[in-house]
JSON list of C-alpha atoms in Angstrom, two decimals:
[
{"chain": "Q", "resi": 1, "resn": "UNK", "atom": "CA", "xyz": [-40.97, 143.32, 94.16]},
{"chain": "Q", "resi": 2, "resn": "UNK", "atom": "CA", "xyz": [-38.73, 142.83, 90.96]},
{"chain": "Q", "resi": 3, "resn": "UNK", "atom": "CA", "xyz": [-35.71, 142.86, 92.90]},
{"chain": "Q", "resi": 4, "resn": "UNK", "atom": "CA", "xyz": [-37.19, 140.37, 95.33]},
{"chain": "Q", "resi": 5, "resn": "UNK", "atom": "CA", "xyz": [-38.06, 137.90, 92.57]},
{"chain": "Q", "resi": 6, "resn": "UNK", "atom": "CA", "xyz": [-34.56, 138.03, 91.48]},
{"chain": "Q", "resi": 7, "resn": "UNK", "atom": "CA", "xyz": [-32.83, 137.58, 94.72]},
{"chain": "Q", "resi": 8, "resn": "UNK", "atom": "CA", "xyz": [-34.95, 134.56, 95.01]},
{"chain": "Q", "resi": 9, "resn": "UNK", "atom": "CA", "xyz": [-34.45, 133.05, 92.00]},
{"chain": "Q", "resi": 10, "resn": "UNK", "atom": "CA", "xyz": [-30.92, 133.61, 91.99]},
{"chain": "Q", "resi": 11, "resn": "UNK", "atom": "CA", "xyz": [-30.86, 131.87, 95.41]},
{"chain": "Q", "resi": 12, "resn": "UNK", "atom": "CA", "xyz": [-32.45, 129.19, 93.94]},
{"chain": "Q", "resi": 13, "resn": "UNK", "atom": "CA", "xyz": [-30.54, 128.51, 91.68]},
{"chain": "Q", "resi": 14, "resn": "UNK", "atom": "CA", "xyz": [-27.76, 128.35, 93.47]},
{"chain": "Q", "resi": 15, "resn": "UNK", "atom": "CA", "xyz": [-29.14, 125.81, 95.77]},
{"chain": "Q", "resi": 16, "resn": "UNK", "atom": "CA", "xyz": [-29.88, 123.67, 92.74]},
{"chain": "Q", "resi": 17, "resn": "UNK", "atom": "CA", "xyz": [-26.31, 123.65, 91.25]},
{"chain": "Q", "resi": 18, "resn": "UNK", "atom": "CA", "xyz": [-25.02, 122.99, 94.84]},
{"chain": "Q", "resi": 19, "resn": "UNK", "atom": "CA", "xyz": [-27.11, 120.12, 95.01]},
{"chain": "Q", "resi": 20, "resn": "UNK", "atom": "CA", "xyz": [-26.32, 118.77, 91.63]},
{"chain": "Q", "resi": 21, "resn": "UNK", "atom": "CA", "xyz": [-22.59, 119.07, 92.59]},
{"chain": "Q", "resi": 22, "resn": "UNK", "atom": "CA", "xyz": [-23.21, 116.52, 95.77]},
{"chain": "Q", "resi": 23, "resn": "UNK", "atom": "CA", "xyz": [-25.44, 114.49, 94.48]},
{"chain": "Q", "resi": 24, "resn": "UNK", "atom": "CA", "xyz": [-23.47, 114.06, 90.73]},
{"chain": "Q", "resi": 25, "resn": "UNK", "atom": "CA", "xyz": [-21.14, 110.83, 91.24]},
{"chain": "Q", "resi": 26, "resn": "UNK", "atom": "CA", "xyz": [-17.29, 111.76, 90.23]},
{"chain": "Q", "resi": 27, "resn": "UNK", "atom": "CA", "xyz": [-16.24, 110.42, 86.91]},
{"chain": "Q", "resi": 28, "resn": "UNK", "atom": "CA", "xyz": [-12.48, 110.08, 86.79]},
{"chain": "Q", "resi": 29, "resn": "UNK", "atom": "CA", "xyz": [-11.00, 110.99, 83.81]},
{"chain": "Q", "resi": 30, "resn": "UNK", "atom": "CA", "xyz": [-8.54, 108.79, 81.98]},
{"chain": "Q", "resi": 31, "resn": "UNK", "atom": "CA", "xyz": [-5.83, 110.28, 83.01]},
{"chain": "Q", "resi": 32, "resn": "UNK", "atom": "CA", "xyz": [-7.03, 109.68, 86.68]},
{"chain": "Q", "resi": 33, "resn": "UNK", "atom": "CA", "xyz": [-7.84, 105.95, 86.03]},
{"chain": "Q", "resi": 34, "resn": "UNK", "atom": "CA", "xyz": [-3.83, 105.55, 84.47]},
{"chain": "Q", "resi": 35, "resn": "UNK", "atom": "CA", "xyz": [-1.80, 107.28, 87.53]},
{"chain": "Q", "resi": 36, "resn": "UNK", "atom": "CA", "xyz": [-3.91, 104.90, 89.73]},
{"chain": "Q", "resi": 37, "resn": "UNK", "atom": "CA", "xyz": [-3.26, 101.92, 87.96]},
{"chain": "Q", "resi": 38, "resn": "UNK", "atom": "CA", "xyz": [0.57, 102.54, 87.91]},
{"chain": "Q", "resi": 39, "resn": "UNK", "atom": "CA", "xyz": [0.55, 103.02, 91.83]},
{"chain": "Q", "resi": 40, "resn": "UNK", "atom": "CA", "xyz": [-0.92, 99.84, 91.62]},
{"chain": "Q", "resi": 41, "resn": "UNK", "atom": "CA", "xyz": [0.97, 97.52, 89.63]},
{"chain": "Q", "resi": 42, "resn": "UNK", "atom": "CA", "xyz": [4.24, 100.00, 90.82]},
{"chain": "Q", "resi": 43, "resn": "UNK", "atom": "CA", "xyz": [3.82, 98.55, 94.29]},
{"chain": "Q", "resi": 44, "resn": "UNK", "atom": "CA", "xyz": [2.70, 94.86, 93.45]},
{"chain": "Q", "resi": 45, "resn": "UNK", "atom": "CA", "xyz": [5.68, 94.97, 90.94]},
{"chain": "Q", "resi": 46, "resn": "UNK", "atom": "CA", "xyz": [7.69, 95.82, 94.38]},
{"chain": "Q", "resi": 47, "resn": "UNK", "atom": "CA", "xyz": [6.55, 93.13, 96.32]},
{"chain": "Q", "resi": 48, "resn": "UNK", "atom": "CA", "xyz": [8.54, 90.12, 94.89]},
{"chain": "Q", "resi": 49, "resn": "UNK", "atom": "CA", "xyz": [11.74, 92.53, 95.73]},
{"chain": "Q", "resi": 50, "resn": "UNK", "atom": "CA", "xyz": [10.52, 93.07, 99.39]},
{"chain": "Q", "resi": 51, "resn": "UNK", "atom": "CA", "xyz": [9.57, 89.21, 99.91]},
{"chain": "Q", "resi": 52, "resn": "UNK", "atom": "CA", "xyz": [13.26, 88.41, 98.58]},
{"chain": "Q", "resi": 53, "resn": "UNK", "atom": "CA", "xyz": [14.78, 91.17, 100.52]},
{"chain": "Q", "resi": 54, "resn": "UNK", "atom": "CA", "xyz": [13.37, 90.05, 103.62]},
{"chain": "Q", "resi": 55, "resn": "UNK", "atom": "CA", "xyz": [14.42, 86.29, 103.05]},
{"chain": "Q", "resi": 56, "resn": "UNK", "atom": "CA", "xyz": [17.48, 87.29, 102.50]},
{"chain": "Q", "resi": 57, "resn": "UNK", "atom": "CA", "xyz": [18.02, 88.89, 105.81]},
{"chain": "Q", "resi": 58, "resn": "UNK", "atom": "CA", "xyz": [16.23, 85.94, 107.70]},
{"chain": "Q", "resi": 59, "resn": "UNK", "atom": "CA", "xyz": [18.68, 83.87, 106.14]},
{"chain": "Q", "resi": 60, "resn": "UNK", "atom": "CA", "xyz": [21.46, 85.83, 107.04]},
{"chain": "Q", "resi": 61, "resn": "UNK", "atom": "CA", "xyz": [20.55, 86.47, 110.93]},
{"chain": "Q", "resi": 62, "resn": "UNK", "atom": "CA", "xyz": [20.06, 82.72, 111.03]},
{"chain": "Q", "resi": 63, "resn": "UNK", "atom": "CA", "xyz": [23.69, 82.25, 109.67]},
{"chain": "Q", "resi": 64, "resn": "UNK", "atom": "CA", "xyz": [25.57, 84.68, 111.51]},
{"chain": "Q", "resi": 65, "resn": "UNK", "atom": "CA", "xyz": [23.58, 82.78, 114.75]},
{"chain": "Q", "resi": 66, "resn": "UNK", "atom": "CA", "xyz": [24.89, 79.62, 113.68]},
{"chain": "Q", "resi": 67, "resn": "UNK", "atom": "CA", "xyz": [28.11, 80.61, 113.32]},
{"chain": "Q", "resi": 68, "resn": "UNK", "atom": "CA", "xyz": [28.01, 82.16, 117.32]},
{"chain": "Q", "resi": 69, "resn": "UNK", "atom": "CA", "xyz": [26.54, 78.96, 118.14]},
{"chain": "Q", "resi": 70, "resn": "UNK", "atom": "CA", "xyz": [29.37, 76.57, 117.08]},
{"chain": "Q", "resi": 71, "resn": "UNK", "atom": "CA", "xyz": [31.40, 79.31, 118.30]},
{"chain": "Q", "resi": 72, "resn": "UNK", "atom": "CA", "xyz": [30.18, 78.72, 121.51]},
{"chain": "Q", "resi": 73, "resn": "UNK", "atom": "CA", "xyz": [29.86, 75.18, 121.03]},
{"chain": "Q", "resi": 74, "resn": "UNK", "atom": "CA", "xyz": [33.82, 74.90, 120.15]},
{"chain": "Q", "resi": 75, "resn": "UNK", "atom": "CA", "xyz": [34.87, 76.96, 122.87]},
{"chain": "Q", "resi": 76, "resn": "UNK", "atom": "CA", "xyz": [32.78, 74.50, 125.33]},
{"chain": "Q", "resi": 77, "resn": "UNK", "atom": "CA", "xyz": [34.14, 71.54, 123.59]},
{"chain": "Q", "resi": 78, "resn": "UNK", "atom": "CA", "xyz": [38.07, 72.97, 123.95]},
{"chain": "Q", "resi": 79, "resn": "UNK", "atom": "CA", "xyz": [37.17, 73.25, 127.65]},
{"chain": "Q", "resi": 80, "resn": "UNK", "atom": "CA", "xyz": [35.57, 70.41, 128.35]},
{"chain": "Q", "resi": 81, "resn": "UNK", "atom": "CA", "xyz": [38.40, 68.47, 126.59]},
{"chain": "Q", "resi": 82, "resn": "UNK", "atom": "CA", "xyz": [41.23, 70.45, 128.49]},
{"chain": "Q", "resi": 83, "resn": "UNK", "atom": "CA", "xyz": [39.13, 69.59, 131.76]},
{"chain": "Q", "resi": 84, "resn": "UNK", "atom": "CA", "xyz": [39.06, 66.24, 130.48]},
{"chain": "Q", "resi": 85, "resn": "UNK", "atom": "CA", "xyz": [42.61, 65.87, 129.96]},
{"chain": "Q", "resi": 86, "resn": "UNK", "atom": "CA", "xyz": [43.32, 67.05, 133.39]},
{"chain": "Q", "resi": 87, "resn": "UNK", "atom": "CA", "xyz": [41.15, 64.77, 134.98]},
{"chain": "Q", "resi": 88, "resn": "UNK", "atom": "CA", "xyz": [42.94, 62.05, 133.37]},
{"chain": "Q", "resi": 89, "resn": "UNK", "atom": "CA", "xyz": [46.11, 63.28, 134.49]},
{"chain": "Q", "resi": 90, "resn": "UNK", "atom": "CA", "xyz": [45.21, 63.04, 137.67]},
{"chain": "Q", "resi": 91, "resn": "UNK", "atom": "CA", "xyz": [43.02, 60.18, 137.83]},
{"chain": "Q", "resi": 92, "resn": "UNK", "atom": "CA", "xyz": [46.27, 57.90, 136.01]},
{"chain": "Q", "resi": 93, "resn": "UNK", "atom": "CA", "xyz": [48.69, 59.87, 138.46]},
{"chain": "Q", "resi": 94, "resn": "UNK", "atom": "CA", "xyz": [46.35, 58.74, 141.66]},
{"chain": "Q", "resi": 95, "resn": "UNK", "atom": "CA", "xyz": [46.08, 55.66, 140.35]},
{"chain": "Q", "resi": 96, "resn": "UNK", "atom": "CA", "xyz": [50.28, 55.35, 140.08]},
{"chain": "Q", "resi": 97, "resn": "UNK", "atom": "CA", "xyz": [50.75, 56.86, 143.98]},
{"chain": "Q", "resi": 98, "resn": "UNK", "atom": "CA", "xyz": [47.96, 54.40, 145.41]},
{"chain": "Q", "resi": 99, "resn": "UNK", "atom": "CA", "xyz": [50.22, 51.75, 143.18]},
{"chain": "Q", "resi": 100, "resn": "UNK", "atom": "CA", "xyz": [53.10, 53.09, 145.00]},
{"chain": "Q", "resi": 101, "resn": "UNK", "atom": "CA", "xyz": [52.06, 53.26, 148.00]},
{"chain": "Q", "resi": 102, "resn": "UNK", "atom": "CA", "xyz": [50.66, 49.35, 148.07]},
{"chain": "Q", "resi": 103, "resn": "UNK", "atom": "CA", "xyz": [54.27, 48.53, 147.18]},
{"chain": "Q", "resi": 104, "resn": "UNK", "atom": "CA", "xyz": [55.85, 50.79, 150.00]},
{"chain": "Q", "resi": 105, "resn": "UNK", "atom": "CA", "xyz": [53.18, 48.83, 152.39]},
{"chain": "Q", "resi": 106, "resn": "UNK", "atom": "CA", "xyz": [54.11, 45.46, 151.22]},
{"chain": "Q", "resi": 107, "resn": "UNK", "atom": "CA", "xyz": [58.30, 46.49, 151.37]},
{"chain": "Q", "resi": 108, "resn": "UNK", "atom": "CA", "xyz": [57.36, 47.49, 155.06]},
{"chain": "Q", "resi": 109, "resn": "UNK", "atom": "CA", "xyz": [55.41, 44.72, 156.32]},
{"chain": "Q", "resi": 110, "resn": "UNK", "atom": "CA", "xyz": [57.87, 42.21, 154.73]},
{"chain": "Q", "resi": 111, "resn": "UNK", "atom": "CA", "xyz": [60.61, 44.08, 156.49]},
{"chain": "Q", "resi": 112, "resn": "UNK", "atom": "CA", "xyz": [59.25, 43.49, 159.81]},
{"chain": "Q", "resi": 113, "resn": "UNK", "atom": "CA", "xyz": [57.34, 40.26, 159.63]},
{"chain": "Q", "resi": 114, "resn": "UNK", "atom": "CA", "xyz": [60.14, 38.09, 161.02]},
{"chain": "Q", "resi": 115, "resn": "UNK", "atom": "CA", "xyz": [60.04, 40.36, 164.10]},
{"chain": "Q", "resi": 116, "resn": "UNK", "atom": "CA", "xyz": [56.82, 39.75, 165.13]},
{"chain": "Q", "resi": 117, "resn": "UNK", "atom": "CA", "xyz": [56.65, 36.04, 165.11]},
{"chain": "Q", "resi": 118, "resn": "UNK", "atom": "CA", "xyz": [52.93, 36.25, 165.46]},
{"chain": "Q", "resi": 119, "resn": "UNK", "atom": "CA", "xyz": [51.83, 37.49, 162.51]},
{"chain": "Q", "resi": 120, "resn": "UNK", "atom": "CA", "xyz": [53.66, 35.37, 160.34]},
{"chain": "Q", "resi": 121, "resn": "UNK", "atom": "CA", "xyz": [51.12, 33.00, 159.16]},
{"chain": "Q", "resi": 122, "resn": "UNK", "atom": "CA", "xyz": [48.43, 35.25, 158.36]},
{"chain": "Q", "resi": 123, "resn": "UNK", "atom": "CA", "xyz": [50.36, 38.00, 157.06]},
{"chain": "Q", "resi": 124, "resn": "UNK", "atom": "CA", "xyz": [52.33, 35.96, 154.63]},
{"chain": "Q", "resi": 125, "resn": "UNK", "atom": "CA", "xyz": [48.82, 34.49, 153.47]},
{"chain": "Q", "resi": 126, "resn": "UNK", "atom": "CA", "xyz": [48.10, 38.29, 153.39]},
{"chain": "Q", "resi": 127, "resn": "UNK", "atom": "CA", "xyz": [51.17, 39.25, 151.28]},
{"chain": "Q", "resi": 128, "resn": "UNK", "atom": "CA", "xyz": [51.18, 36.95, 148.59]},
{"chain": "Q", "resi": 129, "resn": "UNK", "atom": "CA", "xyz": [47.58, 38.17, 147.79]},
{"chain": "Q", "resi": 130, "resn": "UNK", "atom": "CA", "xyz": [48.81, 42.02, 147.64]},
{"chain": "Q", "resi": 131, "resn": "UNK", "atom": "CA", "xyz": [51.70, 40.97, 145.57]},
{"chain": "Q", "resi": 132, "resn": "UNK", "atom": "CA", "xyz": [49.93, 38.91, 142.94]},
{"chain": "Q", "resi": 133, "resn": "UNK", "atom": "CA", "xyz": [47.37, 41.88, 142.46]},
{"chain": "Q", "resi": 134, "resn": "UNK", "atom": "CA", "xyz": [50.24, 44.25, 142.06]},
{"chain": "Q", "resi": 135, "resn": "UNK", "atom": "CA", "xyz": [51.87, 42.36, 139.41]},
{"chain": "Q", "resi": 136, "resn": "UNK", "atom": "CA", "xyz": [48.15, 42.59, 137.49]},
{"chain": "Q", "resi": 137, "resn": "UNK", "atom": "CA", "xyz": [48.37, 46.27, 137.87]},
{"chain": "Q", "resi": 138, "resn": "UNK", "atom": "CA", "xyz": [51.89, 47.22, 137.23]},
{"chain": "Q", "resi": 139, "resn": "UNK", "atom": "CA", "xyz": [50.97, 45.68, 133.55]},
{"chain": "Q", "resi": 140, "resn": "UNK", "atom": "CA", "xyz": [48.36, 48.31, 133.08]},
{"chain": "Q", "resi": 141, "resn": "UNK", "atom": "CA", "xyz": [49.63, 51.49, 134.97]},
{"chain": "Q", "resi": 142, "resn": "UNK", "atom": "CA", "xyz": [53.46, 51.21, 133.53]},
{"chain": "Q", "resi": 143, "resn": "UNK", "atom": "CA", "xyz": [55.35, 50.53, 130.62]},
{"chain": "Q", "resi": 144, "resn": "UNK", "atom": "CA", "xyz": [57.42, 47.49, 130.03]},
{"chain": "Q", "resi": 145, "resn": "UNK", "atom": "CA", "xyz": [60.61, 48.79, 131.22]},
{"chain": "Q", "resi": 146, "resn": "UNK", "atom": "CA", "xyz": [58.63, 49.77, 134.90]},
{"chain": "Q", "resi": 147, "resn": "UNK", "atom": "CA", "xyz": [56.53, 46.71, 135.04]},
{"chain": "Q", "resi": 148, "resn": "UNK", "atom": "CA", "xyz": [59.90, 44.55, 134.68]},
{"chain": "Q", "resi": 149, "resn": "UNK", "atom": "CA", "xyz": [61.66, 46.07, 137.38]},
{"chain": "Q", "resi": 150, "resn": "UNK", "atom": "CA", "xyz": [58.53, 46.43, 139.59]},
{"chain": "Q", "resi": 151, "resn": "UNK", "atom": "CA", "xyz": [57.74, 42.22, 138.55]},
{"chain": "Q", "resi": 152, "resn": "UNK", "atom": "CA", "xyz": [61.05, 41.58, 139.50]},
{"chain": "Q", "resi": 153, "resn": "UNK", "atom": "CA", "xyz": [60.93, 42.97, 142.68]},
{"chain": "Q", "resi": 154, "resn": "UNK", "atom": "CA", "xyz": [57.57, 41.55, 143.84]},
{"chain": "Q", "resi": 155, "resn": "UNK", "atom": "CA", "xyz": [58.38, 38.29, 142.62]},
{"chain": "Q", "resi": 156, "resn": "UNK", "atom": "CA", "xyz": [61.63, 38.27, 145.01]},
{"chain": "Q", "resi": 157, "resn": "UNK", "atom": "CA", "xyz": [58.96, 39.59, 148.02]},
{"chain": "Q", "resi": 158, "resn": "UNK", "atom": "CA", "xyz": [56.81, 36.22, 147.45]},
{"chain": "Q", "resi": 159, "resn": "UNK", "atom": "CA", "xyz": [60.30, 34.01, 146.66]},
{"chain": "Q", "resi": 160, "resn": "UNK", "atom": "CA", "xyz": [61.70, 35.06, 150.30]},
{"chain": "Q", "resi": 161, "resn": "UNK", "atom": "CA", "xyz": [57.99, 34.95, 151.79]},
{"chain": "Q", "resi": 162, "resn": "UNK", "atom": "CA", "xyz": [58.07, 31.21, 150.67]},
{"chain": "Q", "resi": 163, "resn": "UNK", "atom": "CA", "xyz": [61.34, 30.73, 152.32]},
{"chain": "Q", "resi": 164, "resn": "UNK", "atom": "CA", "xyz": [60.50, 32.25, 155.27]},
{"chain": "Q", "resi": 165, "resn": "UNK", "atom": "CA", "xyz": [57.23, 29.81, 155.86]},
{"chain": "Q", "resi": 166, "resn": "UNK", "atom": "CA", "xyz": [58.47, 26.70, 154.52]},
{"chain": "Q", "resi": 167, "resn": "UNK", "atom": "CA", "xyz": [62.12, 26.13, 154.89]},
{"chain": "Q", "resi": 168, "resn": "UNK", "atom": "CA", "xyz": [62.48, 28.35, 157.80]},
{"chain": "Q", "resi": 169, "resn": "UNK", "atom": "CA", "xyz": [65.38, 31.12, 158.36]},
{"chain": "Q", "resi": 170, "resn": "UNK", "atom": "CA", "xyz": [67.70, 32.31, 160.83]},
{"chain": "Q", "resi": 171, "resn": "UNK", "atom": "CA", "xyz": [67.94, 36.04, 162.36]},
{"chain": "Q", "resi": 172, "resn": "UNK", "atom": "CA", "xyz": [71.03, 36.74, 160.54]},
{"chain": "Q", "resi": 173, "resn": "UNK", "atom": "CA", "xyz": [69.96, 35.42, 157.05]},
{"chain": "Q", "resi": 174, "resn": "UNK", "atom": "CA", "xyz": [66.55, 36.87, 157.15]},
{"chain": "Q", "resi": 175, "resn": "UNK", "atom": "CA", "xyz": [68.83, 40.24, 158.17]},
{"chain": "Q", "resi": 176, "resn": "UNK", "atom": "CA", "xyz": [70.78, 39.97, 155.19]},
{"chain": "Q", "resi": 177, "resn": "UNK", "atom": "CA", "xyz": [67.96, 38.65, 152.58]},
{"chain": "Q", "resi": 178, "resn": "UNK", "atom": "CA", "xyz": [66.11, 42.04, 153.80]},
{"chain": "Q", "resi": 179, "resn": "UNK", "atom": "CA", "xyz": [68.91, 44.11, 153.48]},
{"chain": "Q", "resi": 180, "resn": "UNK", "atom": "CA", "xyz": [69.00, 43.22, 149.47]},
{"chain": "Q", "resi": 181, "resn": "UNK", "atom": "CA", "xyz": [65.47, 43.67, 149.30]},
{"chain": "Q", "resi": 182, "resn": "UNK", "atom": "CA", "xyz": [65.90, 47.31, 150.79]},
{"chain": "Q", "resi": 183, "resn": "UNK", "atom": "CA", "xyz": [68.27, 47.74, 148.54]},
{"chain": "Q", "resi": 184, "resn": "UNK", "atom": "CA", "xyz": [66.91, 47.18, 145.51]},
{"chain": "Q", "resi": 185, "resn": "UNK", "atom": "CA", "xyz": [63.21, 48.59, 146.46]},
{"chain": "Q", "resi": 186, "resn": "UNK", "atom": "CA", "xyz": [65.55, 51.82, 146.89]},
{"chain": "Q", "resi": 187, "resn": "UNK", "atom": "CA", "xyz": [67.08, 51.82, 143.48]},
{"chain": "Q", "resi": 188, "resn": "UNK", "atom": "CA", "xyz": [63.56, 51.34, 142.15]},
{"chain": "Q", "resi": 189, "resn": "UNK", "atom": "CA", "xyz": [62.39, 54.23, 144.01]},
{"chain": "Q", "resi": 190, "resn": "UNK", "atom": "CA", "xyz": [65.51, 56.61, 142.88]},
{"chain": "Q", "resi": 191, "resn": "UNK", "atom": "CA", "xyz": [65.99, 55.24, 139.42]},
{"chain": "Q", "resi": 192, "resn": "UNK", "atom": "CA", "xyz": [64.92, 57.76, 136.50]},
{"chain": "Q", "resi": 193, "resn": "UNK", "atom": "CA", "xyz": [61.84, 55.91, 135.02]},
{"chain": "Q", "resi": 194, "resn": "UNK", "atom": "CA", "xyz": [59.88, 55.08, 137.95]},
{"chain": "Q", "resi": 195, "resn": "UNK", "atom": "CA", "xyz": [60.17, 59.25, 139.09]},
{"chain": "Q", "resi": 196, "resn": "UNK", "atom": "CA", "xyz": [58.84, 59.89, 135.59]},
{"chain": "Q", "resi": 197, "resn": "UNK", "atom": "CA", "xyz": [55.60, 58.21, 136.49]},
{"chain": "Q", "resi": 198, "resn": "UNK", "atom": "CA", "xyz": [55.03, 59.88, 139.82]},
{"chain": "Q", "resi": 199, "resn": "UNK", "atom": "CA", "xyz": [55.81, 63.30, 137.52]},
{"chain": "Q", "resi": 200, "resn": "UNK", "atom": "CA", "xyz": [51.97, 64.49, 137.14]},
{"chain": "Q", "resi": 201, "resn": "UNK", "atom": "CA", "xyz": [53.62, 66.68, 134.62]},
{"chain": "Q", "resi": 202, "resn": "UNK", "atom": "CA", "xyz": [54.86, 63.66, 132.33]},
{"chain": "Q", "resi": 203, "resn": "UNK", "atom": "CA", "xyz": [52.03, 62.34, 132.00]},
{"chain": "Q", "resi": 204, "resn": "UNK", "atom": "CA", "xyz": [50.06, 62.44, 128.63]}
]
């Protein structure tokens, strides 16, 4: 019966201190309290470092993409302004052929215009207005030199187309008047600085 009392009681007791360990709140020590504190103020101490850090990357990403972008934007502009350049090239050489071309029509219609009696009226009315508006041009498509001989040339065209409608010509002059005409529309043609501006690859 003894024995049975003690089992008890020691089983009791047992139970009790188990209870009063769950049920008794912790109490840190000071030493606890301390090591927790510097964790704390270690990591907020950090945070300025981190912040900084982090701007400091943003702001170099966003650089080095600025730099790729007016990379990119340079290389554009350097391609644009090569197509640019080309396109003016060509756009002053068209502009020189169609020229040239006017002045091979008027040189070919003056040639034969005495032959076919018909058409001299209206195609002398025709003429004059082709040559004037070549004279315009030749200012702005050539240089001084060009636009001289080219003046000089159409101004001799309207001079003999004059000639030809009011004072009237014979078969042989109008033969020989064309003949000099022919003649010096070739040099034109053949001479050095009028090649130079049908050279695409002259022009600037």
């Amino acid at each position: 019966m003894n024995n049975k009392n003690f089992v008890e009681n020691e089983t009791k007791e047992v139970e009790a201190n188990a209870h009063e360990t769950l049920t008794t709140p912790d109490v840190s020590s000071p030493n606890d309290n301390k090591m927790e504190y510097d964790v704390k103020y270690s990591y907020l101490k950090n945070i300025p470092k981190l912040v900084r850090k982090n701007n400091t990357l943003v702001t170099l990403l966003f650089t080095f993409m600025l730099v790729i972008v007016s990379v990119v934007q340079s290389i554009t502009y350097i391609r644009q302004a090569a197509i640019a350049s080309n396109a003016n090239k060509l756009s002053q050489y068209e502009y020189r052929f169609e020229f040239y071309k006017k002045l091979e029509s008027i040189q070919e219609t003056t040639a034969i215009i005495k032959l076919e009696p018909q058409q001299d009226l209206d195609e002398s009315s025709n003429l004059n207005f082709k040559i004037l508006s070549l004279l315009r041009e030749s200012k702005l498509l050539f240089n001084k030199d060009v636009s001289r001989s080219i003046n000089v040339i159409l101004t001799e065209h309207m001079e003999f187309l004059w000639m030809l409608n009011n004072e009237g010509m014979s078969h042989n002059e109008y033969e020989k008047k064309m003949h000099i005409l022919n003649e010096e529309y070739g040099n034109f043609l053949n001479s050095d600085s009028f090649k130079v501006y049908l050279d695409i690859n002259r022009i600037e």
